Amino acid sequence: DAGVIQSPRHEVTEMGQEVTLRCKPISGHDYLFWYRQTMMRGLELLIYFNNNVPIDDSGMPEDRFSAKMPNASFSTLKIQPSEPRDSAVYFCASSFSAASGNTIYFGEGSWLTVV
Amino acid sequence: AQSVTQLDSQVPVFEEAPVELRCNYSSSVSVYLFWYVQYPNQGLQLLLKYLSGSTLVESINGFEAEFNKSQTSFHLRKPSVHISDTAEYFCAVGSSQGNLIFGKGTKLSVKP
């Protein structure tokens, strides 16, 4: 299996621009997670989906952030408008239910810099 | 509510020395515990996990962790570390909602 695939790997954008991060989960997994990692705040769960339905978006920082999962093989995380404080590494991950002890598999991350 | 506490944010150690990275958890439901490792500029990857059975679990690269229910701990150990073990290590507990609750991570720095 190719693993969780994220794109772009690196993006530099100007403040105010829209940013779209993409994720293809591992085939067959029914959970998809978006995390953000920064030096200051560490690893934060932003939102996660089960069977394409958002389950918990309480970690989404504000209305500028939105996430969608139109089908089982694709998800996006959008920031509009972007701000310098959004600079971080954004990870997508997928799994079968971790409540049963299943492993969550992470992508390589999307490194976002907002200038 | 479930939570994970990693007591040390940074652990410096010399090569070939033993190391222990501490993790305590809080959970009122069935406990599934994980250690993930993040090498520089990479994503997190599973190191080992405890589901049930033997309380001592091992990874393929010499790490081991012991589930201690009475102390609610899942400490990670290695008897002799290598330079290549330099990474950030995250402890996590599986939640009843289907996600993982992560600790804040411990940065292991192995010096020659």
mmCIF file of C-alpha atoms in Angstrom, chain B:
data_model
loop_
_atom_site.group_PDB
_atom_site.id
_atom_site.type_symbol
_atom_site.label_atom_id
_atom_site.label_comp_id
_atom_site.label_asym_id
_atom_site.label_seq_id
_atom_site.Cartn_x
_atom_site.Cartn_y
_atom_site.Cartn_z
ATOM 1 C CA ALA B 1 -11.780 11.972 30.040
ATOM 2 C CA GLN B 2 -8.656 10.344 28.683
ATOM 3 C CA SER B 3 -5.281 12.055 28.819
ATOM 4 C CA VAL B 4 -1.587 11.347 28.399
ATOM 5 C CA THR B 5 1.272 12.992 30.264
ATOM 6 C CA GLN B 6 4.860 12.781 29.079
ATOM 7 C CA LEU B 7 6.912 13.967 31.986
ATOM 8 C CA ASP B 8 10.040 15.006 30.093
ATOM 9 C CA SER B 9 10.031 17.348 27.125
ATOM 10 C CA GLN B 10 13.702 16.699 26.341
ATOM 11 C CA VAL B 11 16.040 13.845 27.207
ATOM 12 C CA PRO B 12 19.737 14.137 26.301
ATOM 13 C CA VAL B 13 21.758 10.955 26.533
ATOM 14 C CA PHE B 14 25.114 9.652 25.347
ATOM 15 C CA GLU B 15 25.389 6.936 22.740
ATOM 16 C CA GLU B 16 25.224 3.382 24.130
ATOM 17 C CA ALA B 17 23.671 4.583 27.384
ATOM 18 C CA PRO B 18 20.263 3.320 28.521
ATOM 19 C CA VAL B 19 17.234 5.560 28.268
ATOM 20 C CA GLU B 20 13.718 5.699 29.683
ATOM 21 C CA LEU B 21 11.008 7.978 28.338
ATOM 22 C CA ARG B 22 8.148 8.320 30.767
ATOM 23 C CA CYS B 23 4.451 8.247 29.983
ATOM 24 C CA ASN B 24 1.430 8.261 32.274
ATOM 25 C CA TYR B 25 -2.133 7.986 31.106
ATOM 26 C CA SER B 26 -5.619 8.494 32.413
ATOM 27 C CA SER B 27 -8.449 6.400 31.044
ATOM 28 C CA SER B 28 -11.708 5.033 32.348
ATOM 29 C CA VAL B 29 -12.237 2.693 29.408
ATOM 30 C CA SER B 30 -10.324 -0.204 27.882
ATOM 31 C CA VAL B 31 -6.749 0.877 27.466
ATOM 32 C CA TYR B 32 -4.854 0.698 24.202
ATOM 33 C CA LEU B 33 -1.468 2.387 24.417
ATOM 34 C CA PHE B 34 0.913 3.444 21.687
ATOM 35 C CA TRP B 35 4.362 4.896 21.203
ATOM 36 C CA TYR B 36 5.023 6.782 17.994
ATOM 37 C CA VAL B 37 8.363 8.111 16.759
ATOM 38 C CA GLN B 38 8.953 11.143 14.571
ATOM 39 C CA TYR B 39 12.345 11.444 12.909
ATOM 40 C CA PRO B 40 13.402 14.911 11.742
ATOM 41 C CA ASN B 41 11.313 16.254 8.874
ATOM 42 C CA GLN B 42 9.118 13.159 8.752
ATOM 43 C CA GLY B 43 5.644 12.100 9.843
ATOM 44 C CA LEU B 44 4.869 10.041 12.908
ATOM 45 C CA GLN B 45 5.229 6.292 12.671
ATOM 46 C CA LEU B 46 4.211 3.555 15.049
ATOM 47 C CA LEU B 47 6.999 2.231 17.260
ATOM 48 C CA LEU B 48 5.007 -0.244 19.361
ATOM 49 C CA LYS B 49 1.619 -0.691 20.969
ATOM 50 C CA TYR B 50 -0.080 -2.497 23.806
ATOM 51 C CA LEU B 51 -3.511 -4.006 23.244
ATOM 52 C CA SER B 52 -3.766 -6.896 25.697
ATOM 53 C CA GLY B 53 -1.857 -9.895 26.974
ATOM 54 C CA SER B 54 1.787 -9.576 27.943
ATOM 55 C CA THR B 55 2.443 -6.251 29.591
ATOM 56 C CA LEU B 56 5.866 -5.995 27.953
ATOM 57 C CA VAL B 57 5.868 -5.085 24.279
ATOM 58 C CA GLU B 58 8.885 -4.737 22.039
ATOM 59 C CA SER B 59 9.762 -2.998 18.807
ATOM 60 C CA ILE B 60 11.994 -4.306 16.050
ATOM 61 C CA ASN B 61 14.745 -1.771 16.803
ATOM 62 C CA GLY B 62 15.316 -2.638 20.463
ATOM 63 C CA PHE B 63 12.815 -0.424 22.262
ATOM 64 C CA GLU B 64 10.402 -1.902 24.775
ATOM 65 C CA ALA B 65 7.553 -0.564 26.865
ATOM 66 C CA GLU B 66 5.791 -1.988 29.868
ATOM 67 C CA PHE B 67 2.145 -1.481 30.648
ATOM 68 C CA ASN B 68 1.673 -0.926 34.377
ATOM 69 C CA LYS B 69 -1.994 -0.708 35.255
ATOM 70 C CA SER B 70 -1.516 0.107 38.938
ATOM 71 C CA GLN B 71 0.774 3.023 38.132
ATOM 72 C CA THR B 72 -1.113 3.956 34.944
ATOM 73 C CA SER B 73 2.184 4.111 33.119
ATOM 74 C CA PHE B 74 3.605 2.974 29.798
ATOM 75 C CA HIS B 75 7.275 3.945 29.928
ATOM 76 C CA LEU B 76 9.524 3.394 26.921
ATOM 77 C CA ARG B 77 13.008 1.991 27.416
ATOM 78 C CA LYS B 78 16.064 1.016 25.450
ATOM 79 C CA PRO B 79 19.159 -0.512 27.072
ATOM 80 C CA SER B 80 21.626 1.048 24.636
ATOM 81 C CA VAL B 81 20.770 3.917 22.310
ATOM 82 C CA HIS B 82 22.278 4.860 18.960
ATOM 83 C CA ILE B 83 22.736 8.196 17.267
ATOM 84 C CA SER B 84 20.000 7.145 14.854
ATOM 85 C CA ASP B 85 17.482 7.014 17.734
ATOM 86 C CA THR B 86 17.527 10.798 17.901
ATOM 87 C CA ALA B 87 13.889 11.731 17.328
ATOM 88 C CA GLU B 88 10.749 12.897 19.047
ATOM 89 C CA TYR B 89 8.686 10.225 20.776
ATOM 90 C CA PHE B 90 4.964 10.475 21.393
ATOM 91 C CA CYS B 91 2.905 8.385 23.777
ATOM 92 C CA ALA B 92 -0.801 7.985 22.981
ATOM 93 C CA VAL B 93 -3.943 6.287 24.270
ATOM 94 C CA GLY B 94 -6.837 5.121 22.118
ATOM 95 C CA SER B 95 -10.067 6.922 22.885
ATOM 96 C CA SER B 96 -13.575 5.545 22.831
ATOM 97 C CA GLN B 97 -14.393 8.012 20.040
ATOM 98 C CA GLY B 98 -11.986 6.289 17.658
ATOM 99 C CA ASN B 99 -9.071 8.706 17.719
ATOM 100 C CA LEU B 100 -5.797 8.791 19.639
ATOM 101 C CA ILE B 101 -5.009 11.130 22.514
ATOM 102 C CA PHE B 102 -1.345 12.129 22.211
ATOM 103 C CA GLY B 103 1.075 13.401 24.801
ATOM 104 C CA LYS B 104 3.149 16.487 24.096
ATOM 105 C CA GLY B 105 6.170 14.464 23.030
ATOM 106 C CA THR B 106 9.682 13.867 24.330
ATOM 107 C CA LYS B 107 12.691 14.866 22.250
ATOM 108 C CA LEU B 108 15.449 12.306 22.588
ATOM 109 C CA SER B 109 18.870 13.616 21.696
ATOM 110 C CA VAL B 110 21.647 11.029 21.486
ATOM 111 C CA LYS B 111 25.144 12.479 21.648
ATOM 112 C CA PRO B 112 28.355 10.745 20.561
#
